[in-house]
Amino acid sequence: MWQSSPPGSIYDYIRVASFSIGPDGLIEQWSRRAAGLFGIAADEAVGLDPVEAFMPAELRVDGRRRVGEILDGREWTGLVPFRMPGEDAVHGLAEIYVMPSATKAGERAAICIVVDVRALRRIETDLAASQAIFGQSPFGFVLFGTDLTVVRANQRFATVFGGQAADHRGRTVDDYLARPEADRLTATLERVLETGASVTDLQLVGTAPGDPVSRHWSMNLYRVHSGSGRPIGIAGLATDVTRRHIAAREAASARRNLALLNEASARIGNSLDLETTARELLDVAVPGFCDLASVDLYQGLLTGDDAPPGSWDSRRQESVGGSAELRRVALASAVSDGLPVTADTGAPDMGGEPPELGAVHRFSYNSPCAIALRTGHVEDVPGDDRGFVQSTLAVPMVAHDTVVGLVRFSRTKGSEPFGERDRALATELAARAAVCIDNARLYRREHERALILQRSLLPPGDPVAAGLDIACRYLPGNTATEVGGDWFDVIELPGHRTALVVGDVMGRGLRAAVAMGELRTAVRTLALLDLEPAEVLSALDEVARGLGTPGGTSSSGGSGGTQWPSRAAHKSREVDLSEVYLATCVYAVYDPVTRRCTFANAGHLPPVVVEPGEPALLLDVPPGMPLGVGGEPFEEVEVELQEGSLLALYTDGLVESRDHPLDEGLAALRRALVEPERPLEDVCDRVLTTLDTRHGEDDIALLMARIQGLAADAVGDWRLPREPRSVGRARELARGQLLAWDLGELVDTTELLVSELVTNALRYGEGEIRLRLLRDRTLVCEVWDGGLVQPRRRRARDTDEGGRGLQLVGLLSVGWGSRRTPRGKTVWFELALPDGQPAAEPTVEQLLSMF
């Protein structure tokens, strides 16, 4: 029976052998296993004395005695050291079981069963190790048989799935895992059993009995063989990696959140438009963070209300019992087309259908959204009745302790609900967008105020000037760019002359607009002093330099000795270096009587003149240095313009762009100034539509004037000798000219005032006297002489016989004044043309004011 045992039996492990001893005490039979155990073939072993052959010499006496007892019929079991034949050293230790037997002849014999003790010890060690692995391992150990049923499981495995280790014998994987996971594990077990290839880190998901939370296991599988190499099953080592999976998921979530925040920093706030910023927020959040999202902003914020759009108290809630009005400015959805896009809003929150994009609405007072707006904290919104939305967060958009709106993030069924990390991320995303929206709101408010300031400083309507047909255009930059410092002006000067001004403050924003206003006011003030164009720009340069210094003073030193600046002054100068204002300006004075125009330029683009039948020409006016640089004089250029000529002054926004050089823009402007005889408004429109101005990048100011000049019959000009009778002659000339112009109603007043001015010229002036009358929209009278002393109006004493002439001039005229000329001075007064109504007589108070 031993010889025919199948491979893989217990005898393969414990090394059992047998032999028999005959009546003579010699080996009579020798089994094959004995040959394998002792290494001696049967033909060599049969006939040997086992005591003499296998036992050490010191044990042979006792051995012969034991053999004799056995042959006498006694059984014996014991441990016996043995040696190999021909060797002196002990080879091993055998456990021998001797059973008496008998031969056919009735003689006594013995059968011996020998077990190698070393094999037994090895098996014992293996069993102990196996028991340690199965019983003491902190991991779940399970052994599947070839039929894929559980043969053995350790207590750790049983602790997870319930019961004792022995209770799991005979179970299959279907008893532990749901169908999809069980099928996957079964297929893996079959593959391992068939191929012998091990499988490591097989990820399985399931639930333990009584625990609804999903668990994650990592399983290693390998095929188990018998001593003869026959597969006898599959061993599995299962490790609970739920915490590791959660940690990995949290790490992935943290990386995703960081990536979202990084993307938010790059994509949100690239525009200064409120609605665009809201859409940028949703572009980041959907679908990377949620499936549905919407943004509601306070209606007051969108309409330009200066009051804070929202605050963390109930004061922002209207008396109707709900939230303040909000407008839905952005919606985004990552769900399929068959699902409602507005499902993120959740009808229960507002007691009705969700608002559409652009709709103005309110949240009910006790709704989570209204609470979030009042408290400034994130609120959870219940899912909708349709079961479509699983989780929604109502996140207030808070910037600088001000709530500007609300963001709703929603996840649909099948997505993971929002957790604490998600709430923190949602708050951060909303806060970043809120800061950008609030910045856009503040910028828009500053932009609108600067634009209002800038437009308020420009000439209202269409300016009117003597001898000029004027058209103008001003196009501010769009809301994406800051307000610039472009300006133009048309200033009436004495003698029906007109000052044309175009300037541009370098820089942008409210500060540039304020500087422009200050420079424009200074230009008007200087122009009314009737200074020459170069003098105006020189004085304006000092004003511009004063804008960039502490206290608004010029940086040039004053008189009265050397002034050493203090340390504080140096520090203040260093701080205010960025406050320096630079501006360009072209200033032109046109005289309609002579049709001459005098230009002075401070770093501005050259004027363009188009004479009838000729191409447009850039006037060669020395550009000079920009205002605010200082130290350089300005030059003047006088040009005589033909009747019907076209003059264009402009800022660089019309001809300069990042897409083409300045020379190309100037050439395009000259080509656009064709058909100058067309109505001036049409010419302006053609220029703006023809040129590639890239409007929005910069402000554009365009001032165009068509030269008309005063008719010869509208001018009376006489020279008078320096003698007393010239006073009477001046009255006669003035009377005759007014009667010729059919202005008889002004004769008496004009004669009186002309008499006063000519008398003053004789008394206080020098050289030849010149009288000139100009008729246009008003009547202007000018008296020229060679004296440099300017007339000064004063209050005469009661006893004075004179000194009331200029008071009379100021009382009876619309306006009067004096200006220097290259060879003396000019004193003038202006009278309104009669309109058919009787002229107003001076009041008693006005007459008495001269005394």
mmCIF file with all atom_site columns, C-alpha atoms in Angstrom, residues 260 263 267 279-294 331-335 344 407-410 429:
data_model
loop_
_atom_site.group_PDB
_atom_site.id
_atom_site.type_symbol
_atom_site.label_atom_id
_atom_site.label_alt_id
_atom_site.label_comp_id
_atom_site.label_asym_id
_atom_site.label_entity_id
_atom_site.label_seq_id
_atom_site.pdbx_PDB_ins_code
_atom_site.Cartn_x
_atom_site.Cartn_y
_atom_site.Cartn_z
_atom_site.occupancy
_atom_site.B_iso_or_equiv
_atom_site.pdbx_formal_charge
_atom_site.auth_seq_id
_atom_site.auth_comp_id
_atom_site.auth_asym_id
_atom_site.auth_atom_id
_atom_site.pdbx_PDB_model_num
ATOM 1  C CA . LEU A 1 260 ? -8.715  75.000 -10.184 1.00 0.00 ? 260 LEU A CA 1
ATOM 2  C CA . GLU A 1 263 ? -6.787  78.310 -13.369 1.00 0.00 ? 263 GLU A CA 1
ATOM 3  C CA . ARG A 1 267 ? -8.786  83.230 -16.151 1.00 0.00 ? 267 ARG A CA 1
ATOM 4  C CA . ARG A 1 279 ? -18.915 83.990 -16.999 1.00 0.00 ? 279 ARG A CA 1
ATOM 5  C CA . GLU A 1 280 ? -15.187 83.498 -16.443 1.00 0.00 ? 280 GLU A CA 1
ATOM 6  C CA . LEU A 1 281 ? -15.944 82.118 -12.973 1.00 0.00 ? 281 LEU A CA 1
ATOM 7  C CA . LEU A 1 282 ? -18.373 79.567 -14.395 1.00 0.00 ? 282 LEU A CA 1
ATOM 8  C CA . ASP A 1 283 ? -15.951 78.604 -17.155 1.00 0.00 ? 283 ASP A CA 1
ATOM 9  C CA . VAL A 1 284 ? -13.529 77.560 -14.418 1.00 0.00 ? 284 VAL A CA 1
ATOM 10 C CA . ALA A 1 285 ? -16.087 75.838 -12.163 1.00 0.00 ? 285 ALA A CA 1
ATOM 11 C CA . VAL A 1 286 ? -18.005 73.851 -14.795 1.00 0.00 ? 286 VAL A CA 1
ATOM 12 C CA . PRO A 1 287 ? -17.324 70.962 -15.247 1.00 0.00 ? 287 PRO A CA 1
ATOM 13 C CA . GLY A 1 288 ? -14.116 70.846 -13.215 1.00 0.00 ? 288 GLY A CA 1
ATOM 14 C CA . PHE A 1 289 ? -15.850 71.526 -9.907  1.00 0.00 ? 289 PHE A CA 1
ATOM 15 C CA . CYS A 1 290 ? -19.577 71.088 -10.425 1.00 0.00 ? 290 CYS A CA 1
ATOM 16 C CA . ASP A 1 291 ? -22.147 70.143 -13.060 1.00 0.00 ? 291 ASP A CA 1
ATOM 17 C CA . LEU A 1 292 ? -24.360 73.231 -12.922 1.00 0.00 ? 292 LEU A CA 1
ATOM 18 C CA . ALA A 1 293 ? -23.731 76.784 -11.762 1.00 0.00 ? 293 ALA A CA 1
ATOM 19 C CA . SER A 1 294 ? -25.285 80.244 -11.836 1.00 0.00 ? 294 SER A CA 1
ATOM 20 C CA . LEU A 1 331 ? -25.466 80.209 -16.316 1.00 0.00 ? 331 LEU A CA 1
ATOM 21 C CA . ALA A 1 332 ? -23.412 77.130 -17.121 1.00 0.00 ? 332 ALA A CA 1
ATOM 22 C CA . SER A 1 333 ? -24.265 73.429 -17.433 1.00 0.00 ? 333 SER A CA 1
ATOM 23 C CA . ALA A 1 334 ? -22.214 70.315 -18.126 1.00 0.00 ? 334 ALA A CA 1
ATOM 24 C CA . VAL A 1 335 ? -25.211 67.952 -18.349 1.00 0.00 ? 335 VAL A CA 1
ATOM 25 C CA . ASP A 1 344 ? -29.335 74.200 -10.842 1.00 0.00 ? 344 ASP A CA 1
ATOM 26 C CA . VAL A 1 407 ? -22.974 81.837 -6.793  1.00 0.00 ? 407 VAL A CA 1
ATOM 27 C CA . ARG A 1 408 ? -24.797 78.516 -6.829  1.00 0.00 ? 408 ARG A CA 1
ATOM 28 C CA . PHE A 1 409 ? -22.754 75.372 -7.471  1.00 0.00 ? 409 PHE A CA 1
ATOM 29 C CA . SER A 1 410 ? -24.731 72.141 -8.073  1.00 0.00 ? 410 SER A CA 1
ATOM 30 C CA . LEU A 1 429 ? -13.571 80.728 -6.041  1.00 0.00 ? 429 LEU A CA 1
#
